PDB file of C-alpha atoms in Angstrom:
ATOM      1  CA  UNK A 118     -79.415  90.856 -69.672  1.00  0.00           C
ATOM      2  CA  UNK A 119     -82.126  92.478 -71.873  1.00  0.00           C
ATOM      3  CA  UNK A 120     -81.454  93.109 -75.552  1.00  0.00           C
ATOM      4  CA  UNK A 121     -83.944  96.105 -75.551  1.00  0.00           C
ATOM      5  CA  UNK A 122     -82.805  99.265 -77.330  1.00  0.00           C
ATOM      6  CA  UNK A 123     -79.495  97.321 -78.597  1.00  0.00           C
ATOM      7  CA  UNK A 124     -78.293 100.701 -80.477  1.00  0.00           C
ATOM      8  CA  UNK A 125     -78.534 102.641 -77.270  1.00  0.00           C
ATOM      9  CA  UNK A 126     -75.156 103.718 -76.049  1.00  0.00           C
ATOM     10  CA  UNK A 127     -73.637 101.702 -73.229  1.00  0.00           C
ATOM     11  CA  UNK A 128     -72.465 103.675 -70.058  1.00  0.00           C
ATOM     12  CA  UNK A 129     -69.402 103.075 -68.156  1.00  0.00           C
ATOM     13  CA  UNK A 130     -71.749 101.395 -65.453  1.00  0.00           C
ATOM     14  CA  UNK A 131     -73.184  99.124 -67.650  1.00  0.00           C
ATOM     15  CA  UNK A 132     -69.758  98.009 -68.805  1.00  0.00           C
ATOM     16  CA  UNK A 133     -68.566  97.459 -65.277  1.00  0.00           C
ATOM     17  CA  UNK A 134     -71.486  95.349 -64.364  1.00  0.00           C
ATOM     18  CA  UNK A 135     -70.748  92.926 -67.439  1.00  0.00           C
ATOM     19  CA  UNK A 136     -67.038  92.762 -66.339  1.00  0.00           C
ATOM     20  CA  UNK A 137     -68.310  91.783 -62.843  1.00  0.00           C
ATOM     21  CA  UNK A 138     -70.380  88.877 -64.630  1.00  0.00           C
ATOM     22  CA  UNK A 139     -67.494  87.525 -66.442  1.00  0.00           C
ATOM     23  CA  UNK A 140     -65.205  88.013 -63.521  1.00  0.00           C
ATOM     24  CA  UNK A 141     -67.407  85.589 -61.364  1.00  0.00           C
ATOM     25  CA  UNK A 142     -67.922  83.251 -64.167  1.00  0.00           C
ATOM     26  CA  UNK A 143     -64.035  83.020 -64.283  1.00  0.00           C
ATOM     27  CA  UNK A 144     -64.129  82.237 -60.778  1.00  0.00           C
ATOM     28  CA  UNK A 145     -66.638  79.656 -60.942  1.00  0.00           C
ATOM     29  CA  UNK A 146     -65.034  77.935 -63.444  1.00  0.00           C
ATOM     30  CA  UNK A 147     -67.475  78.731 -66.261  1.00  0.00           C
ATOM     31  CA  UNK A 148     -65.115  80.621 -68.459  1.00  0.00           C
ATOM     32  CA  UNK A 149     -61.388  79.636 -69.229  1.00  0.00           C
ATOM     33  CA  UNK A 150     -58.878  82.313 -69.186  1.00  0.00           C
ATOM     34  CA  UNK A 151     -58.450  82.827 -72.721  1.00  0.00           C
ATOM     35  CA  UNK A 152     -62.006  83.222 -73.362  1.00  0.00           C
ATOM     36  CA  UNK A 153     -62.547  85.609 -70.053  1.00  0.00           C
ATOM     37  CA  UNK A 154     -59.726  87.741 -71.644  1.00  0.00           C
ATOM     38  CA  UNK A 155     -61.356  88.063 -74.978  1.00  0.00           C
ATOM     39  CA  UNK A 156     -64.823  88.785 -73.549  1.00  0.00           C
ATOM     40  CA  UNK A 157     -63.260  91.292 -71.104  1.00  0.00           C
ATOM     41  CA  UNK A 158     -61.691  92.973 -74.033  1.00  0.00           C
ATOM     42  CA  UNK A 159     -65.020  93.258 -76.022  1.00  0.00           C
ATOM     43  CA  UNK A 160     -66.775  94.521 -73.227  1.00  0.00           C
ATOM     44  CA  UNK A 161     -64.639  97.553 -72.738  1.00  0.00           C
ATOM     45  CA  UNK A 162     -64.601  98.154 -76.557  1.00  0.00           C
ATOM     46  CA  UNK A 163     -68.348  97.553 -76.687  1.00  0.00           C
ATOM     47  CA  UNK A 164     -69.990 101.096 -77.659  1.00  0.00           C
ATOM     48  CA  UNK A 165     -73.643  99.844 -77.618  1.00  0.00           C
ATOM     49  CA  UNK A 166     -75.828  97.678 -75.329  1.00  0.00           C
ATOM     50  CA  UNK A 167     -76.345  95.543 -78.335  1.00  0.00           C
ATOM     51  CA  UNK A 168     -72.851  94.664 -78.019  1.00  0.00           C
ATOM     52  CA  UNK A 169     -72.662  93.920 -74.524  1.00  0.00           C
ATOM     53  CA  UNK A 170     -75.722  91.418 -74.717  1.00  0.00           C
ATOM     54  CA  UNK A 171     -74.029  88.383 -76.448  1.00  0.00           C
ATOM     55  CA  UNK A 172     -71.144  88.508 -73.726  1.00  0.00           C
ATOM     56  CA  UNK A 173     -73.153  87.198 -70.758  1.00  0.00           C
ATOM     57  CA  UNK A 174     -76.294  85.865 -72.498  1.00  0.00           C
ATOM     58  CA  UNK A 175     -74.886  82.119 -71.703  1.00  0.00           C
ATOM     59  CA  UNK A 176     -73.942  83.202 -68.050  1.00  0.00           C
ATOM     60  CA  UNK A 177     -76.357  82.825 -65.157  1.00  0.00           C
ATOM     61  CA  UNK A 178     -77.073  85.586 -62.576  1.00  0.00           C
ATOM     62  CA  UNK A 179     -76.828  88.711 -64.873  1.00  0.00           C
ATOM     63  CA  UNK A 180     -78.879  91.773 -64.622  1.00  0.00           C
ATOM     64  CA  UNK A 181     -79.997  94.022 -67.310  1.00  0.00           C
ATOM     65  CA  UNK A 182     -77.650  96.896 -68.029  1.00  0.00           C
ATOM     66  CA  UNK A 183     -80.232  99.567 -67.201  1.00  0.00           C
ATOM     67  CA  UNK A 184     -78.945 103.001 -66.606  1.00  0.00           C
ATOM     68  CA  UNK A 185     -81.297 103.611 -63.738  1.00  0.00           C
ATOM     69  CA  UNK A 186     -79.707 100.253 -62.235  1.00  0.00           C
ATOM     70  CA  UNK A 187     -77.441 100.129 -59.393  1.00  0.00           C
ATOM     71  CA  UNK A 188     -73.738  99.676 -60.592  1.00  0.00           C
ATOM     72  CA  UNK A 189     -72.873  97.263 -57.482  1.00  0.00           C
ATOM     73  CA  UNK A 190     -76.324  95.349 -57.109  1.00  0.00           C
ATOM     74  CA  UNK A 191     -76.423  93.303 -53.809  1.00  0.00           C
ATOM     75  CA  UNK A 192     -76.290  89.281 -54.288  1.00  0.00           C
ATOM     76  CA  UNK A 193     -79.747  89.009 -52.984  1.00  0.00           C
ATOM     77  CA  UNK A 194     -81.140  91.295 -55.525  1.00  0.00           C
ATOM     78  CA  UNK A 195     -79.747  89.948 -58.604  1.00  0.00           C
ATOM     79  CA  UNK A 196     -79.495  86.004 -57.679  1.00  0.00           C
ATOM     80  CA  UNK A 197     -75.657  86.070 -57.530  1.00  0.00           C
ATOM     81  CA  UNK A 198     -73.449  83.428 -55.664  1.00  0.00           C
ATOM     82  CA  UNK A 199     -73.329  84.487 -51.988  1.00  0.00           C
ATOM     83  CA  UNK A 200     -69.450  84.159 -52.350  1.00  0.00           C
ATOM     84  CA  UNK A 201     -69.223  86.808 -55.204  1.00  0.00           C
ATOM     85  CA  UNK A 202     -68.871  89.831 -52.571  1.00  0.00           C
ATOM     86  CA  UNK A 203     -65.766  88.339 -51.263  1.00  0.00           C
ATOM     87  CA  UNK A 204     -64.250  88.358 -54.667  1.00  0.00           C
ATOM     88  CA  UNK A 205     -65.286  91.763 -55.543  1.00  0.00           C
ATOM     89  CA  UNK A 206     -63.551  92.643 -51.838  1.00  0.00           C
ATOM     90  CA  UNK A 207     -60.471  91.187 -53.369  1.00  0.00           C
ATOM     91  CA  UNK A 208     -60.782  93.553 -56.409  1.00  0.00           C
ATOM     92  CA  UNK A 209     -60.938  96.810 -54.531  1.00  0.00           C
ATOM     93  CA  UNK A 210     -57.817  98.164 -56.351  1.00  0.00           C
ATOM     94  CA  UNK A 211     -57.794 101.441 -54.557  1.00  0.00           C
ATOM     95  CA  UNK A 212     -56.990 100.038 -51.408  1.00  0.00           C
ATOM     96  CA  UNK A 213     -53.809  98.528 -53.057  1.00  0.00           C
ATOM     97  CA  UNK A 214     -52.522 101.432 -54.641  1.00  0.00           C
ATOM     98  CA  UNK A 215     -50.088 103.597 -52.654  1.00  0.00           C
ATOM     99  CA  UNK A 216     -46.905 103.140 -50.283  1.00  0.00           C
ATOM    100  CA  UNK A 217     -43.150 102.681 -50.400  1.00  0.00           C
ATOM    101  CA  UNK A 218     -41.800 100.218 -52.692  1.00  0.00           C
ATOM    102  CA  UNK A 219     -40.259  97.397 -51.462  1.00  0.00           C
ATOM    103  CA  UNK A 220     -38.050  96.234 -54.480  1.00  0.00           C
ATOM    104  CA  UNK A 221     -36.792  98.503 -57.309  1.00  0.00           C
ATOM    105  CA  UNK A 222     -34.636  95.983 -59.236  1.00  0.00           C
ATOM    106  CA  UNK A 223     -33.765  92.395 -59.330  1.00  0.00           C
ATOM    107  CA  UNK A 224     -30.447  90.785 -61.102  1.00  0.00           C
ATOM    108  CA  UNK A 225     -30.299  86.818 -62.034  1.00  0.00           C
ATOM    109  CA  UNK A 226     -26.830  85.866 -63.235  1.00  0.00           C
ATOM    110  CA  UNK A 227     -26.755  82.347 -64.287  1.00  0.00           C
ATOM    111  CA  UNK A 228     -29.580  82.165 -61.589  1.00  0.00           C
ATOM    112  CA  UNK A 229     -32.786  83.620 -60.697  1.00  0.00           C
ATOM    113  CA  UNK A 230     -34.874  85.925 -58.592  1.00  0.00           C
ATOM    114  CA  UNK A 231     -38.369  86.210 -57.819  1.00  0.00           C
ATOM    115  CA  UNK A 232     -40.865  88.939 -56.378  1.00  0.00           C
ATOM    116  CA  UNK A 233     -44.108  87.593 -55.208  1.00  0.00           C
ATOM    117  CA  UNK A 234     -46.487  87.757 -52.239  1.00  0.00           C
ATOM    118  CA  UNK A 235     -47.469  90.946 -50.680  1.00  0.00           C
ATOM    119  CA  UNK A 236     -44.471  92.934 -51.942  1.00  0.00           C
ATOM    120  CA  UNK A 237     -45.069  96.823 -53.139  1.00  0.00           C
ATOM    121  CA  UNK A 238     -44.058  97.470 -56.998  1.00  0.00           C
ATOM    122  CA  UNK A 239     -42.309 100.364 -57.590  1.00  0.00           C
ATOM    123  CA  UNK A 240     -43.325 103.384 -60.352  1.00  0.00           C
ATOM    124  CA  UNK A 241     -40.112 101.488 -62.331  1.00  0.00           C
ATOM    125  CA  UNK A 242     -39.056  97.981 -61.871  1.00  0.00           C
ATOM    126  CA  UNK A 243     -36.018  97.133 -63.545  1.00  0.00           C
ATOM    127  CA  UNK A 244     -34.709  93.526 -64.193  1.00  0.00           C
ATOM    128  CA  UNK A 245     -31.769  92.026 -65.598  1.00  0.00           C
ATOM    129  CA  UNK A 246     -31.089  88.535 -66.566  1.00  0.00           C
ATOM    130  CA  UNK A 247     -27.840  87.057 -67.888  1.00  0.00           C
ATOM    131  CA  UNK A 248     -28.111  83.511 -68.639  1.00  0.00           C
ATOM    132  CA  UNK A 249     -30.811  83.738 -66.103  1.00  0.00           C
ATOM    133  CA  UNK A 250     -34.056  85.764 -65.184  1.00  0.00           C
ATOM    134  CA  UNK A 251     -36.628  86.375 -62.674  1.00  0.00           C
ATOM    135  CA  UNK A 252     -40.204  85.709 -61.725  1.00  0.00           C
ATOM    136  CA  UNK A 253     -42.554  88.650 -60.998  1.00  0.00           C
ATOM    137  CA  UNK A 254     -45.875  87.759 -59.245  1.00  0.00           C
ATOM    138  CA  UNK A 255     -48.263  90.885 -59.220  1.00  0.00           C
ATOM    139  CA  UNK A 256     -51.589  88.917 -58.097  1.00  0.00           C
ATOM    140  CA  UNK A 257     -50.973  89.883 -54.488  1.00  0.00           C
ATOM    141  CA  UNK A 258     -48.940  92.838 -54.775  1.00  0.00           C
ATOM    142  CA  UNK A 259     -49.379  96.619 -53.705  1.00  0.00           C
ATOM    143  CA  UNK A 260     -48.599  99.407 -56.176  1.00  0.00           C
ATOM    144  CA  UNK A 261     -46.663 102.684 -55.551  1.00  0.00           C
ATOM    145  CA  UNK A 262     -48.386 104.333 -57.995  1.00  0.00           C
ATOM    146  CA  UNK A 263     -51.494 103.230 -60.406  1.00  0.00           C
ATOM    147  CA  UNK A 264     -49.121 103.219 -63.583  1.00  0.00           C
ATOM    148  CA  UNK A 265     -46.227 101.277 -63.321  1.00  0.00           C
ATOM    149  CA  UNK A 266     -43.333 100.182 -65.714  1.00  0.00           C
ATOM    150  CA  UNK A 267     -41.598  96.740 -65.777  1.00  0.00           C
ATOM    151  CA  UNK A 268     -38.252  96.848 -67.659  1.00  0.00           C
ATOM    152  CA  UNK A 269     -36.817  93.551 -68.555  1.00  0.00           C
ATOM    153  CA  UNK A 270     -33.325  93.222 -70.116  1.00  0.00           C
ATOM    154  CA  UNK A 271     -32.196  89.459 -70.788  1.00  0.00           C
ATOM    155  CA  UNK A 272     -29.283  87.971 -72.588  1.00  0.00           C
ATOM    156  CA  UNK A 273     -29.818  84.192 -72.900  1.00  0.00           C
ATOM    157  CA  UNK A 274     -32.345  84.450 -70.094  1.00  0.00           C
ATOM    158  CA  UNK A 275     -35.900  85.525 -69.439  1.00  0.00           C
ATOM    159  CA  UNK A 276     -38.593  86.512 -67.122  1.00  0.00           C
ATOM    160  CA  UNK A 277     -41.944  85.567 -66.284  1.00  0.00           C
ATOM    161  CA  UNK A 278     -44.895  87.975 -65.212  1.00  0.00           C
ATOM    162  CA  UNK A 279     -47.974  86.987 -63.592  1.00  0.00           C
ATOM    163  CA  UNK A 280     -50.927  89.381 -63.116  1.00  0.00           C
ATOM    164  CA  UNK A 281     -54.483  89.062 -61.929  1.00  0.00           C
ATOM    165  CA  UNK A 282     -57.703  89.118 -63.857  1.00  0.00           C
ATOM    166  CA  UNK A 283     -58.659  93.045 -64.264  1.00  0.00           C
ATOM    167  CA  UNK A 284     -55.209  94.522 -64.337  1.00  0.00           C
ATOM    168  CA  UNK A 285     -54.331  96.618 -67.274  1.00  0.00           C
ATOM    169  CA  UNK A 286     -51.390  95.192 -69.304  1.00  0.00           C
ATOM    170  CA  UNK A 287     -49.372  96.631 -72.336  1.00  0.00           C
ATOM    171  CA  UNK A 288     -46.372  95.057 -73.661  1.00  0.00           C
ATOM    172  CA  UNK A 289     -43.872  96.977 -75.557  1.00  0.00           C
ATOM    173  CA  UNK A 290     -40.648  95.063 -75.584  1.00  0.00           C
ATOM    174  CA  UNK A 291     -38.254  93.691 -78.294  1.00  0.00           C
ATOM    175  CA  UNK A 292     -37.038  90.700 -78.791  1.00  0.00           C
ATOM    176  CA  UNK A 293     -34.117  89.651 -80.887  1.00  0.00           C
ATOM    177  CA  UNK A 294     -33.952  85.814 -81.155  1.00  0.00           C
ATOM    178  CA  UNK A 295     -36.491  85.743 -78.717  1.00  0.00           C
ATOM    179  CA  UNK A 296     -39.671  87.841 -78.258  1.00  0.00           C
ATOM    180  CA  UNK A 297     -42.156  89.275 -75.321  1.00  0.00           C
ATOM    181  CA  UNK A 298     -45.367  87.517 -74.877  1.00  0.00           C
ATOM    182  CA  UNK A 299     -48.408  90.027 -75.264  1.00  0.00           C
ATOM    183  CA  UNK A 300     -51.210  87.330 -74.996  1.00  0.00           C
ATOM    184  CA  UNK A 301     -52.473  88.712 -71.790  1.00  0.00           C
ATOM    185  CA  UNK A 302     -52.283  92.302 -73.025  1.00  0.00           C
ATOM    186  CA  UNK A 303     -55.792  93.699 -72.328  1.00  0.00           C
ATOM    187  CA  UNK A 304     -57.778  96.663 -70.771  1.00  0.00           C
ATOM    188  CA  UNK A 305     -58.209  97.468 -66.999  1.00  0.00           C
ATOM    189  CA  UNK A 306     -60.989  97.572 -64.524  1.00  0.00           C
ATOM    190  CA  UNK A 307     -61.949 101.192 -64.329  1.00  0.00           C
ATOM    191  CA  UNK A 308     -59.777 101.755 -60.871  1.00  0.00           C
ATOM    192  CA  UNK A 309     -57.255  98.812 -61.437  1.00  0.00           C
ATOM    193  CA  UNK A 310     -53.383  99.611 -61.603  1.00  0.00           C
ATOM    194  CA  UNK A 311     -52.043  99.412 -65.337  1.00  0.00           C
ATOM    195  CA  UNK A 312     -48.713  98.093 -65.937  1.00  0.00           C
ATOM    196  CA  UNK A 313     -46.688  98.453 -69.023  1.00  0.00           C
ATOM    197  CA  UNK A 314     -44.023  95.695 -69.735  1.00  0.00           C
ATOM    198  CA  UNK A 315     -41.046  96.866 -71.805  1.00  0.00           C
ATOM    199  CA  UNK A 316     -37.447  96.140 -72.419  1.00  0.00           C
ATOM    200  CA  UNK A 317     -34.980  93.958 -74.826  1.00  0.00           C
ATOM    201  CA  UNK A 318     -34.219  90.618 -74.810  1.00  0.00           C
ATOM    202  CA  UNK A 319     -31.489  88.858 -76.801  1.00  0.00           C
ATOM    203  CA  UNK A 320     -31.833  84.815 -77.104  1.00  0.00           C
ATOM    204  CA  UNK A 321     -34.358  85.118 -74.608  1.00  0.00           C
ATOM    205  CA  UNK A 322     -37.951  86.173 -73.866  1.00  0.00           C
ATOM    206  CA  UNK A 323     -40.504  87.598 -71.371  1.00  0.00           C
ATOM    207  CA  UNK A 324     -43.736  85.443 -70.876  1.00  0.00           C
ATOM    208  CA  UNK A 325     -47.014  87.533 -69.581  1.00  0.00           C
ATOM    209  CA  UNK A 326     -49.959  85.278 -67.964  1.00  0.00           C
ATOM    210  CA  UNK A 327     -53.004  86.068 -66.200  1.00  0.00           C
ATOM    211  CA  UNK A 328     -53.984  83.986 -63.330  1.00  0.00           C
ATOM    212  CA  UNK A 329     -56.311  83.960 -60.214  1.00  0.00           C
ATOM    213  CA  UNK A 330     -54.858  84.668 -57.017  1.00  0.00           C
ATOM    214  CA  UNK A 331     -53.769  81.913 -54.954  1.00  0.00           C
ATOM    215  CA  UNK A 332     -56.319  82.456 -52.119  1.00  0.00           C
ATOM    216  CA  UNK A 333     -59.219  82.486 -54.591  1.00  0.00           C
ATOM    217  CA  UNK A 334     -58.168  79.635 -56.286  1.00  0.00           C
ATOM    218  CA  UNK A 335     -57.749  77.575 -53.018  1.00  0.00           C
ATOM    219  CA  UNK A 336     -61.127  78.914 -51.888  1.00  0.00           C
ATOM    220  CA  UNK A 337     -62.769  78.053 -55.082  1.00  0.00           C
ATOM    221  CA  UNK A 338     -61.207  74.271 -55.221  1.00  0.00           C
ATOM    222  CA  UNK A 339     -62.703  73.905 -51.415  1.00  0.00           C
ATOM    223  CA  UNK A 340     -66.110  75.162 -52.360  1.00  0.00           C
ATOM    224  CA  UNK A 341     -66.169  72.678 -55.547  1.00  0.00           C
ATOM    225  CA  UNK A 342     -65.161  69.894 -53.077  1.00  0.00           C
ATOM    226  CA  UNK A 343     -67.553  70.860 -50.452  1.00  0.00           C
ATOM    227  CA  UNK A 344     -70.546  70.875 -53.701  1.00  0.00           C
ATOM    228  CA  UNK A 345     -69.219  67.539 -54.653  1.00  0.00           C
ATOM    229  CA  UNK A 346     -69.414  66.007 -50.845  1.00  0.00           C
ATOM    230  CA  UNK A 347     -72.992  67.512 -50.595  1.00  0.00           C
ATOM    231  CA  UNK A 348     -74.089  66.090 -53.779  1.00  0.00           C
ATOM    232  CA  UNK A 349     -72.677  62.932 -52.713  1.00  0.00           C
ATOM    233  CA  UNK A 350     -74.374  63.045 -49.429  1.00  0.00           C
ATOM    234  CA  UNK A 351     -77.689  63.805 -51.243  1.00  0.00           C
ATOM    235  CA  UNK A 352     -77.623  60.822 -53.630  1.00  0.00           C
ATOM    236  CA  UNK A 353     -76.810  58.492 -50.838  1.00  0.00           C
ATOM    237  CA  UNK A 354     -79.664  59.509 -48.752  1.00  0.00           C
ATOM    238  CA  UNK A 355     -82.124  59.493 -51.699  1.00  0.00           C
ATOM    239  CA  UNK A 356     -80.569  55.683 -52.385  1.00  0.00           C
ATOM    240  CA  UNK A 357     -81.343  54.964 -48.497  1.00  0.00           C
ATOM    241  CA  UNK A 358     -84.991  56.657 -48.677  1.00  0.00           C
ATOM    242  CA  UNK A 359     -85.586  54.602 -51.804  1.00  0.00           C
ATOM    243  CA  UNK A 360     -84.560  51.191 -50.024  1.00  0.00           C
ATOM    244  CA  UNK A 361     -86.509  52.341 -46.943  1.00  0.00           C
ATOM    245  CA  UNK A 362     -89.956  52.709 -48.875  1.00  0.00           C
ATOM    246  CA  UNK A 363     -89.351  49.613 -51.035  1.00  0.00           C
ATOM    247  CA  UNK A 364     -88.281  47.365 -47.855  1.00  0.00           C
ATOM    248  CA  UNK A 365     -92.042  46.188 -46.445  1.00  0.00           C
ATOM    249  CA  UNK A 366     -93.231  45.227 -49.955  1.00  0.00           C
ATOM    250  CA  UNK A 367     -90.044  44.256 -51.839  1.00  0.00           C
ATOM    251  CA  UNK A 368     -89.510  40.667 -50.266  1.00  0.00           C
ATOM    252  CA  UNK A 369     -90.674  37.377 -52.064  1.00  0.00           C
ATOM    253  CA  UNK A 370     -90.477  34.731 -49.562  1.00  0.00           C
ATOM    254  CA  UNK A 371     -93.543  36.242 -47.387  1.00  0.00           C
ATOM    255  CA  UNK A 372     -96.704  34.300 -46.237  1.00  0.00           C
ATOM    256  CA  UNK A 373     -98.012  36.100 -49.629  1.00  0.00           C
ATOM    257  CA  UNK A 374     -95.193  36.274 -51.909  1.00  0.00           C
ATOM    258  CA  UNK A 375     -96.139  33.122 -53.590  1.00  0.00           C
ATOM    259  CA  UNK A 376     -92.632  32.272 -54.345  1.00  0.00           C
ATOM    260  CA  UNK A 377     -91.830  30.193 -51.202  1.00  0.00           C
ATOM    261  CA  UNK A 378     -91.628  26.431 -51.195  1.00  0.00           C
ATOM    262  CA  UNK A 379     -93.026  24.159 -48.552  1.00  0.00           C
ATOM    263  CA  UNK A 380     -91.222  21.484 -47.184  1.00  0.00           C
TER     264      UNK A 380
END
């Protein structure tokens, strides 16, 4: 990313390009979740180009935040990993907004409930836990509306909420002898759903964390495994080539070796 005209105001398109680089870096394992979230928040808060530059300076395949540039450049033009379009396809948030809610509430009494996979999150979801709780996974979910509210009420229990990178999260709940984890709070992608997590817990709590969807994690794990196998194969072939080149001249007992012993 060029740091020319550092005081020029950054555009929304430039912020989105930087956010895309950060998400690709997270998917490739170049950034941890905490650092990714910190940089992503800084991206959406940035007012000038100069504030955007340090956020991706140590990452590969980034383009200059040029206002004349394409907001969604092709991988061939930027040198990006060819797998990046598949990741961006998963982030087409507009395709995941709309539809009839599949569940509007959950109750866990001395036990628990779960909502995960391709379920549709309602405009307002209410969870109740008494000496129990629930698990809400939004990574593969659809959303009845763009803005949703999750209300958590727990007595000696708790809830866990898992959201994907790029989704906006705001935590407002009150905890008495307990609490609501707000470490995953942050700004959303421009077209992403936004979730407000609120409620009340007594001697309990609500945890919120960001994770990649399982499908992306499995794919990235498979890609890393394939890269390691390719590297091992290349090293093995390199050793075999070196042995092959050295074979005809590497012996010591031949007629010209000078080290043979006559009997």
